[in-house]
Backbone as numpy.savetxt, mean C-alpha at the origin, in Angstrom:
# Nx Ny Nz CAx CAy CAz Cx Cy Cz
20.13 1.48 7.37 21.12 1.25 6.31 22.25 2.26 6.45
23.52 1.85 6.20 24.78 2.72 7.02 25.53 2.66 5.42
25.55 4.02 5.00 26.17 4.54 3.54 27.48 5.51 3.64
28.59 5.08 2.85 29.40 6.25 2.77 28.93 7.53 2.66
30.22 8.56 3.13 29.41 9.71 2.91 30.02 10.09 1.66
29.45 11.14 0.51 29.96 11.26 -0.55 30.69 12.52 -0.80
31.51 12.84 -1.46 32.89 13.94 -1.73 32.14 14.78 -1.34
30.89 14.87 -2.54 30.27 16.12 -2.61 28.96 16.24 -1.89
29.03 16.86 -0.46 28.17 16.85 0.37 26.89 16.98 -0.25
26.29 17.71 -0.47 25.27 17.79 -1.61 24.77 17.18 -1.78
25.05 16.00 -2.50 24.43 14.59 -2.46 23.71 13.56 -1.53
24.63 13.69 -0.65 24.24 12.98 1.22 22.68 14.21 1.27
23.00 15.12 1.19 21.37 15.87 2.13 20.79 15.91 0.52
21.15 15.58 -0.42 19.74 15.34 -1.49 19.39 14.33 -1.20
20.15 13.06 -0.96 19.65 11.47 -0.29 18.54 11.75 0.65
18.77 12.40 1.55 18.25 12.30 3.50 17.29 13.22 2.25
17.05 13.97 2.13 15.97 15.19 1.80 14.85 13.93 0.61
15.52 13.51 0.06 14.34 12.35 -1.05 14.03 11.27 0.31
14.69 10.79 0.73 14.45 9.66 2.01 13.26 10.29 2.77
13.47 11.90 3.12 11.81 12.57 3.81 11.15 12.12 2.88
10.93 12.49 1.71 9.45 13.16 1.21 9.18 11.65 0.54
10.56 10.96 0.54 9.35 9.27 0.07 8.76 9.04 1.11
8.94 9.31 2.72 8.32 8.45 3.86 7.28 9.58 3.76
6.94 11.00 3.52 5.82 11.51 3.40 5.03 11.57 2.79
5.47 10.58 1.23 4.30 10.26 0.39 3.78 9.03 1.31
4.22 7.94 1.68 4.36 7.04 1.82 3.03 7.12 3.21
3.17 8.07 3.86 2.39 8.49 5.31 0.37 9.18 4.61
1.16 9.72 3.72 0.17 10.40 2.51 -1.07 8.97 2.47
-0.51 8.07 2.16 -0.96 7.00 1.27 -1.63 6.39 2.93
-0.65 6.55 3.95 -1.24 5.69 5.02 -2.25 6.27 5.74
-2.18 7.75 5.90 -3.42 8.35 5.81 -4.74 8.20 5.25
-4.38 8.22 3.70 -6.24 7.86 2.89 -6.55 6.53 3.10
-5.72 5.52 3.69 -6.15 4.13 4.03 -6.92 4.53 5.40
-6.33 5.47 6.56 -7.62 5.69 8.12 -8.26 6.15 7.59
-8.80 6.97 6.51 -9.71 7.44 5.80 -10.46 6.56 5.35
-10.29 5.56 4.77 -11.42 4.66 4.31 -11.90 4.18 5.18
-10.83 3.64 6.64 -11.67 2.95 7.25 -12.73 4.07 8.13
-12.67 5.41 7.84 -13.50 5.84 8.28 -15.06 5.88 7.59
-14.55 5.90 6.12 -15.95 5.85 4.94 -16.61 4.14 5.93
-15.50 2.91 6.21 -16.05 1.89 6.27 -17.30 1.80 7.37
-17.16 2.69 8.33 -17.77 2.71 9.59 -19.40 3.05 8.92
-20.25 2.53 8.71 -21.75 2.60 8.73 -22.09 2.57 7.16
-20.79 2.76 6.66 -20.92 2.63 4.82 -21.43 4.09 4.58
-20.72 5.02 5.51 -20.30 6.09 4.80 -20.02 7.12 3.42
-21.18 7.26 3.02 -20.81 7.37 1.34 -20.03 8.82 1.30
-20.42 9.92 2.48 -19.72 11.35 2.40 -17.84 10.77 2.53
-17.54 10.32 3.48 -16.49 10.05 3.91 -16.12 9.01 2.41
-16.37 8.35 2.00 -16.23 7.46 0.61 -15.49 8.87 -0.66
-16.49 9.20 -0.30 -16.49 10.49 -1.42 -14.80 11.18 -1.13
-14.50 11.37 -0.19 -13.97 12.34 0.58 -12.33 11.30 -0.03
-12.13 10.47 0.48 -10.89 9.36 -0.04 -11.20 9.85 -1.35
-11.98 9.25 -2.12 -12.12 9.41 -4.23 -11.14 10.74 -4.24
-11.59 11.85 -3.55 -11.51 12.97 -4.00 -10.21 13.54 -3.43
-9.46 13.08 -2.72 -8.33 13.26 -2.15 -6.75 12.68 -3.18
-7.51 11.79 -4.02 -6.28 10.47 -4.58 -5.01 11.52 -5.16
-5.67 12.62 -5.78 -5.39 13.34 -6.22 -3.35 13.91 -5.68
-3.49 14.57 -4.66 -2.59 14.40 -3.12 -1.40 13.53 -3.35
-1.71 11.70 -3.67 -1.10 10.35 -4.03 -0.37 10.85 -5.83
-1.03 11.49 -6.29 -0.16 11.20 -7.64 0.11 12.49 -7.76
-0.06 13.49 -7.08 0.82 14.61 -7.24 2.62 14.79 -6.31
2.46 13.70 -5.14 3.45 13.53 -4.97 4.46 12.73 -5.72
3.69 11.55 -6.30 4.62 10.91 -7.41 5.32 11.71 -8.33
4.70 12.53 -8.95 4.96 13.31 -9.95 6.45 13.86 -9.76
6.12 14.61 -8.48 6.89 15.98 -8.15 8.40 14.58 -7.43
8.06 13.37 -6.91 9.40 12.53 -6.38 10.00 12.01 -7.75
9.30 11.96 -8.52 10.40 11.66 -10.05 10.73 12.53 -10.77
10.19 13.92 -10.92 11.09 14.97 -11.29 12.49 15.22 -10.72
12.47 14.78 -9.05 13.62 15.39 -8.43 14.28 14.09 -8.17
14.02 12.60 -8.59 14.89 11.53 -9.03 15.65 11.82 -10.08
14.59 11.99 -11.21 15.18 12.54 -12.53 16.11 13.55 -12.23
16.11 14.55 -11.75 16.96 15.57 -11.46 18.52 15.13 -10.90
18.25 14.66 -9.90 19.67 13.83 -8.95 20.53 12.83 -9.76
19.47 11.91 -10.88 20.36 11.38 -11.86 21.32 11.77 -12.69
20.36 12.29 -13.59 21.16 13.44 -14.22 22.34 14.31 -14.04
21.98 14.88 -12.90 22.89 15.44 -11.99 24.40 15.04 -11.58
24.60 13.85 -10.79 24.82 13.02 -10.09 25.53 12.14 -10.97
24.71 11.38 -11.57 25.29 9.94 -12.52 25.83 8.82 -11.99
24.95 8.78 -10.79 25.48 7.38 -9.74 25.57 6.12 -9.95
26.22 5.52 -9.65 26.87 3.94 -10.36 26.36 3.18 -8.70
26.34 2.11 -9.02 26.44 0.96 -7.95 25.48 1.54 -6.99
25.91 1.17 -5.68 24.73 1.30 -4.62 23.84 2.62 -4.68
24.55 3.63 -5.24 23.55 4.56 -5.12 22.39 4.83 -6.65
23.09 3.99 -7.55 22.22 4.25 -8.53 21.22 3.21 -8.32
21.44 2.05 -7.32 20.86 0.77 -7.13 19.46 1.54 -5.93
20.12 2.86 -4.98 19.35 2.98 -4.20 18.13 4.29 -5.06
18.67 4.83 -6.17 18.03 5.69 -6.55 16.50 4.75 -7.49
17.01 3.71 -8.24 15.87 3.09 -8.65 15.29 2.63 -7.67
15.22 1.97 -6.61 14.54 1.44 -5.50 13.37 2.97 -5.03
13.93 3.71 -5.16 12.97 4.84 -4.74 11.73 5.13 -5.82
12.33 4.90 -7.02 11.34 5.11 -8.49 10.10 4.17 -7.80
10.81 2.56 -7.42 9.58 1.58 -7.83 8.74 1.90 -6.83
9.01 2.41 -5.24 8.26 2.86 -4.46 7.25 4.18 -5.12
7.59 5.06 -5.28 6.75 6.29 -5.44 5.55 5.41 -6.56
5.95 4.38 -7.41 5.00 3.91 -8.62 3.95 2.66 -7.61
4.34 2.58 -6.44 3.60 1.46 -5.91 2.74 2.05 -4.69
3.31 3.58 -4.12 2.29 4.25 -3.25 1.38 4.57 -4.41
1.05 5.44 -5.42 0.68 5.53 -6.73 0.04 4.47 -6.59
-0.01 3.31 -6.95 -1.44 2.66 -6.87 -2.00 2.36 -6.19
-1.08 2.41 -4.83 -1.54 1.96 -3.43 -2.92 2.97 -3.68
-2.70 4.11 -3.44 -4.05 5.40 -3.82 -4.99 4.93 -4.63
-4.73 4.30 -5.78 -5.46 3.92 -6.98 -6.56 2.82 -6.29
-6.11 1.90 -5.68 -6.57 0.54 -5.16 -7.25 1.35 -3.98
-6.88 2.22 -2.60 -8.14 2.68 -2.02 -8.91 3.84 -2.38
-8.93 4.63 -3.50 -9.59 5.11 -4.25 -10.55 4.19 -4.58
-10.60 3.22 -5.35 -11.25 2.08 -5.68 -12.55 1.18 -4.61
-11.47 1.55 -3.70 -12.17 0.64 -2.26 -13.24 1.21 -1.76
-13.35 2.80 -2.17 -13.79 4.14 -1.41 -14.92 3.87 -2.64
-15.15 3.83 -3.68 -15.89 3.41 -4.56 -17.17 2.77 -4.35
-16.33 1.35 -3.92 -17.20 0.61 -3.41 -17.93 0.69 -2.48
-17.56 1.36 -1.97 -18.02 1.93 -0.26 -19.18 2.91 -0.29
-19.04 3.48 -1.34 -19.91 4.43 -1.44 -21.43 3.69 -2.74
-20.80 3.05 -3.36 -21.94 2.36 -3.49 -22.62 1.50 -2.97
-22.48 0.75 -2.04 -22.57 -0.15 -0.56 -23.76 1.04 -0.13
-23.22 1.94 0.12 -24.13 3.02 0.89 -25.27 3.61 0.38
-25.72 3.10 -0.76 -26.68 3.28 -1.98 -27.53 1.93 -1.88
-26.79 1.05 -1.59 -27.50 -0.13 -2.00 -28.46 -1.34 -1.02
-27.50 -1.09 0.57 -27.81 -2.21 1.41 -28.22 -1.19 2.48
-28.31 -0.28 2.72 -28.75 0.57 3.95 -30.46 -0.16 4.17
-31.01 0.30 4.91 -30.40 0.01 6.58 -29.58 -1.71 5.93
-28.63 -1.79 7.05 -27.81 -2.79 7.08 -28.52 -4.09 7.43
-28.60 -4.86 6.60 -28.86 -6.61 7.00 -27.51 -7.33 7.92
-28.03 -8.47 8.61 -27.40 -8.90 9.33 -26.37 -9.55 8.38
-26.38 -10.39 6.96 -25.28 -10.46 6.16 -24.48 -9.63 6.06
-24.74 -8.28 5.26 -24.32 -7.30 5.15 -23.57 -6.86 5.84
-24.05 -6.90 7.18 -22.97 -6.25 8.63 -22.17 -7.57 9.08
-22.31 -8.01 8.82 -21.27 -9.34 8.63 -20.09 -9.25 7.73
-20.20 -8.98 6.39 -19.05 -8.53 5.35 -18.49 -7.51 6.02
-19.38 -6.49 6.30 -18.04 -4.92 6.35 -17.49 -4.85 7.53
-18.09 -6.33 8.86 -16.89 -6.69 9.85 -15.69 -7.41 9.75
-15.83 -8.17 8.19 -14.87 -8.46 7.91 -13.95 -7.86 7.29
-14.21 -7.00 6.56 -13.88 -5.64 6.07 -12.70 -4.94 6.83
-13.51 -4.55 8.49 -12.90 -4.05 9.02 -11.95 -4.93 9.83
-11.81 -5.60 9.99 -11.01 -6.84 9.82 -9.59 -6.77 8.95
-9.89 -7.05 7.87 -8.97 -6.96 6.47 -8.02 -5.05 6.78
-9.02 -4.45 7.30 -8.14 -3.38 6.92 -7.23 -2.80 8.39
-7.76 -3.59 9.04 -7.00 -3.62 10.91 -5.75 -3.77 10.65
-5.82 -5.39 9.43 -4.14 -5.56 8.91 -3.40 -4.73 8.21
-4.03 -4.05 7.31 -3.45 -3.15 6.71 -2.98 -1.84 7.23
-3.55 -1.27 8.37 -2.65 -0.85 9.13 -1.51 -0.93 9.54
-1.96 -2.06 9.96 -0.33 -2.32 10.58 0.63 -2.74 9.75
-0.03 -2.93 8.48 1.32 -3.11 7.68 1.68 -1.58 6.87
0.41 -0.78 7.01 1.65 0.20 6.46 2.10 1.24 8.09
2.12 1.06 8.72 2.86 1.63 9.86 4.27 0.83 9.86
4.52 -0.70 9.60 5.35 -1.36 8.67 6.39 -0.86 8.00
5.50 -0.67 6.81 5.78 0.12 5.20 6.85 1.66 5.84
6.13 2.42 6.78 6.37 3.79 6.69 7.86 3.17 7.66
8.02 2.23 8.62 9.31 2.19 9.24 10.43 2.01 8.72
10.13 0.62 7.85 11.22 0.05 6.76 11.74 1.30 5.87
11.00 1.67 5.34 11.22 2.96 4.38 12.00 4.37 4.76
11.73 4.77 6.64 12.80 5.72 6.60 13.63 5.39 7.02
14.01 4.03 7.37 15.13 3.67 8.49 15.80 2.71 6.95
15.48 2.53 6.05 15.85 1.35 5.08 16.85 0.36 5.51
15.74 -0.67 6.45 15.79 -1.52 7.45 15.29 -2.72 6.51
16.44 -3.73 6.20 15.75 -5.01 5.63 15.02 -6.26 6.10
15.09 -6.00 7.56 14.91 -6.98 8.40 13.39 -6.76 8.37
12.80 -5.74 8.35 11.49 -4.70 9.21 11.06 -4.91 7.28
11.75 -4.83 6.40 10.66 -4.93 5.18 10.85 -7.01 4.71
11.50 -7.41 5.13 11.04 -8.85 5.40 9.67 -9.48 5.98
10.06 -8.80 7.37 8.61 -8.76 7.91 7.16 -8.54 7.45
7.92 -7.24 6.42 6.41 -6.78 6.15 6.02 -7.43 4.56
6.86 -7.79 4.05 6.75 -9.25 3.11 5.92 -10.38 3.17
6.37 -11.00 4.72 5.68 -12.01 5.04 4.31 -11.72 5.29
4.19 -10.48 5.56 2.27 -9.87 6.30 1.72 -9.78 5.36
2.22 -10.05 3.80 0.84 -10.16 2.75 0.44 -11.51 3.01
0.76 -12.59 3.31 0.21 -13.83 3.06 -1.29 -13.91 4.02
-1.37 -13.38 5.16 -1.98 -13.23 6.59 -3.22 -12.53 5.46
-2.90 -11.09 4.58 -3.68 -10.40 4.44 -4.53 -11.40 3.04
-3.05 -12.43 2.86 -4.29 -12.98 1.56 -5.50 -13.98 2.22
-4.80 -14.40 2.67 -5.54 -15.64 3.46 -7.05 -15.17 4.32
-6.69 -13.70 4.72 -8.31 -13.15 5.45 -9.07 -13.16 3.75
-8.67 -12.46 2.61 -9.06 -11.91 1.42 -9.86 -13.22 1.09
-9.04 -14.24 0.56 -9.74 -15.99 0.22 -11.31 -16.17 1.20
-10.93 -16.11 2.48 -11.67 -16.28 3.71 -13.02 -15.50 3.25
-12.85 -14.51 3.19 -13.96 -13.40 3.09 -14.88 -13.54 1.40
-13.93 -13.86 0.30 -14.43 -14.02 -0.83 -15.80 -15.02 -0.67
-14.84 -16.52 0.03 -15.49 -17.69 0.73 -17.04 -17.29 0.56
-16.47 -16.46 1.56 -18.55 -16.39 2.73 -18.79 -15.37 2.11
-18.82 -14.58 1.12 -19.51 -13.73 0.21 -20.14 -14.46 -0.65
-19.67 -15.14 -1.30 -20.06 -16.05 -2.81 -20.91 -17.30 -1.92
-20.64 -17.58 -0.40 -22.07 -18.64 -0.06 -23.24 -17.58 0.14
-23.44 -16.81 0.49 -24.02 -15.90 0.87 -24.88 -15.22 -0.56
-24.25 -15.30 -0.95 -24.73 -15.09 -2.66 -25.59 -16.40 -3.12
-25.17 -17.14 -2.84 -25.73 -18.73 -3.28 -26.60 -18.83 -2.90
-26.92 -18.61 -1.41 -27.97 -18.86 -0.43 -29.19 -17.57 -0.65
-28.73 -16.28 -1.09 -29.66 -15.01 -1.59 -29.30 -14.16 -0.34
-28.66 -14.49 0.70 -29.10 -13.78 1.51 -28.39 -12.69 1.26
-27.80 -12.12 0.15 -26.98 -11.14 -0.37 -27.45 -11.03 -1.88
-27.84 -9.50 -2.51 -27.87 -9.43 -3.47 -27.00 -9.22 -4.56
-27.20 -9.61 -5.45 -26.00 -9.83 -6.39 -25.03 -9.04 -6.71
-25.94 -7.28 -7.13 -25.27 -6.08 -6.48 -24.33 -6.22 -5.35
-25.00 -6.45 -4.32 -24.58 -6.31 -3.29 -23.14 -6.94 -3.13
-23.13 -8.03 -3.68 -21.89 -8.81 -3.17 -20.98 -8.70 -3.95
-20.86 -8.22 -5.24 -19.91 -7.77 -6.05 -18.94 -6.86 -5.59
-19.71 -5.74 -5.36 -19.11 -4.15 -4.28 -18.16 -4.88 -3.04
-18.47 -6.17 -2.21 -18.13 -6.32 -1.00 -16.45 -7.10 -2.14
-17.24 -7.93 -3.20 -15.81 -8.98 -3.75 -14.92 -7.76 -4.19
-15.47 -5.96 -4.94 -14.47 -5.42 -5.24 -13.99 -4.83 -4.39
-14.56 -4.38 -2.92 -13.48 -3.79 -2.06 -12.44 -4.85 -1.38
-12.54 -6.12 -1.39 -11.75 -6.99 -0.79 -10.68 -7.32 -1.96
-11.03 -6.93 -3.13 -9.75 -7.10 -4.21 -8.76 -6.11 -4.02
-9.54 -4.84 -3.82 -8.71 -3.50 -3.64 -7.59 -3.78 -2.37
-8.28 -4.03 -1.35 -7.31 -4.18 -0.31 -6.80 -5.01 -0.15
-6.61 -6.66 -0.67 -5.77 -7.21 -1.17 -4.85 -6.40 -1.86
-4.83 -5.74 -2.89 -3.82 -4.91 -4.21 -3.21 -3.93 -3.03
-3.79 -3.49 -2.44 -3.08 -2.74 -1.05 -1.64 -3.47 -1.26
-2.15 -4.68 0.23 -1.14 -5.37 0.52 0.21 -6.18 -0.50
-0.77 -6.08 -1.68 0.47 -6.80 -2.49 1.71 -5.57 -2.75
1.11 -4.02 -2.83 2.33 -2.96 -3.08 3.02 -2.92 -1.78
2.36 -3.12 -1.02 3.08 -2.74 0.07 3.90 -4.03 0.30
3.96 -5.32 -0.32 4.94 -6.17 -0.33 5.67 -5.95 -1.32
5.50 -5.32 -1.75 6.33 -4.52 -3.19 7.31 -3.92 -2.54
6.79 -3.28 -1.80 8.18 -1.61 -1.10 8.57 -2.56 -0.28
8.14 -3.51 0.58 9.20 -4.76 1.39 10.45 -5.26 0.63
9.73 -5.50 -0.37 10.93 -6.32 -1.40 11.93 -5.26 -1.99
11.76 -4.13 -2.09 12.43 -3.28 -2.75 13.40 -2.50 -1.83
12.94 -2.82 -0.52 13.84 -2.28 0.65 15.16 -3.03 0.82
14.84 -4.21 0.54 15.36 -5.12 0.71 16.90 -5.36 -0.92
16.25 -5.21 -1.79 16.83 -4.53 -2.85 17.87 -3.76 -3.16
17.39 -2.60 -2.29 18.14 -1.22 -1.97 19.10 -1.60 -1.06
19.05 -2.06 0.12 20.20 -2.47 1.03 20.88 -3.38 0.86
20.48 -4.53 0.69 21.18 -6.07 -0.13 21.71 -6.26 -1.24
20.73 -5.77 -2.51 21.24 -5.65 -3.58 20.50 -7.31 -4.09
19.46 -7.90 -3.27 18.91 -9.07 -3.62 17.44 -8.68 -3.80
17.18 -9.25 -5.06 15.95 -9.61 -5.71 14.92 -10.58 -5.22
14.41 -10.65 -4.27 13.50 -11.52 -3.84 12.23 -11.93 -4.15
11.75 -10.85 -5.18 10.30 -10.81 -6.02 10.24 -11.85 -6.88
9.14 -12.39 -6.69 8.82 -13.53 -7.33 9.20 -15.03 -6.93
10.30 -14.92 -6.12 10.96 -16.15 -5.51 10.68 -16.60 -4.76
9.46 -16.04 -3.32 9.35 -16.44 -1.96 10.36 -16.59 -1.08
11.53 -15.29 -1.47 12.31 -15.38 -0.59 12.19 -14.59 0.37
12.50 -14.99 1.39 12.21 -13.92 3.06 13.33 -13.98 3.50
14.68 -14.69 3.53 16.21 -14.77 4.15 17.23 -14.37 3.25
18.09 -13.47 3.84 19.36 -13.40 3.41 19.84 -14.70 2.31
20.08 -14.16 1.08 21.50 -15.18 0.16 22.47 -15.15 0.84
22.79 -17.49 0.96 23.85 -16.98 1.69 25.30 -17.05 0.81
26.14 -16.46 0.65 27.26 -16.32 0.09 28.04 -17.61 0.12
């Protein structure tokens, strides 16, 4: 995204200086996601533990990126694109923020998984390959997430728009063969709840992170695409 530069220099390196530390919350968040998938590997309850106890990290950066929004406003008193680009940054820091919340959650589950189905049944190791599955995508969408965001590239958060549908469609898939699997017993009831709430969580992943797509998009365009199923340029 290519911005005037402003009178008062100041401003330009408070921009670039908030533009770091959102892509380092943002890396923050993409971090405790390889973290889970590390709890995911054998149903890990130490490593489970270890994400819960980290979330912490996720909302202390929020905190400290809207004090120094708040600050620049105030400050500042920016009209048009930049007051357009300063809220676009709010809705991000509130959507890594749950992004944490949702694999906090996931890490939950994970760790009760590890209480419940050890040694692993062949069902069982069936879900948390799908699991690992579900969260292969989520990688790559927040490696995605973290590009669009320092380059505030609308093309690259389009993209990563369209990669929730992929991630819903595994989510449906997986619910599927949990709930037959449940039907049939070969999963206990316990059991399959934990597998339906970590596959909700990482669904809620992907939906923030189509959040910060849409909001990239926002910030540079000045178009609202949430809620509409829009993925192309308005054309004028």
């Amino acid at each position: 995204m290519e911005t005037k530069a402003h009178t008062v220099k100041r401003f330009d390196a408070e921009l670039e200086e908030l533009n770091n530390n959102v892509v380092k919350m943002a890396s923050a968040v993409e971090e405790q996601l390889g973290r889970l998938g590390d709890a995911l590997v054998n149903l890990n309850a130490d490593e489970a533990a270890k994400v819960m106890a980290e979330d912490h990290v996720i909302n202390s950066w929020e905190a400290e990126l809207d004090d120094y929004l708040e600050t620049i406003i105030s400050r500042r008193q920016p009209q048009a694109v930049d007051l357009r680009l300063l809220l676009g940054y709010y809705r991000m820091t509130t959507d890594f923020e749950r992004m944490g919340d949702e694999i906090r959650n996931a890490a939950k589950g994970v760790r009760k998984l590890s209480e419940l189905v050890k040694p692993l049944s062949e069902p069982a190791l069936a879900n948390v390959s799908t699991l690992f599955s579900l969260h292969a995508l989520l990688r790559v969408m927040g490696d995605d997430m973290i590009a669009c965001v320092r380059l505030l590239d609308p093309e690259r958060a389009r993209a990563l728009v369209a990669r929730r549908t992929i991630v819903s469609a595994e989510v449906d898939e997986a619910l599927s063969d949990t709930v037959e699997r449940l039907k049939t017993g070969e999963l206990k009831l316990a059991d399959g709840l934990e597998f339906i709430r970590i596959n909700r969580s990482l669904e809620r992943v992907a939906a923030h992170m189509q959040n910060v797509g849409e909001t990239v998009v926002f910030m540079t365009e000045g178009v609202d695409i949430r809620h509409a199923g829009k993925t192309q340029p308005q054309q004028n």
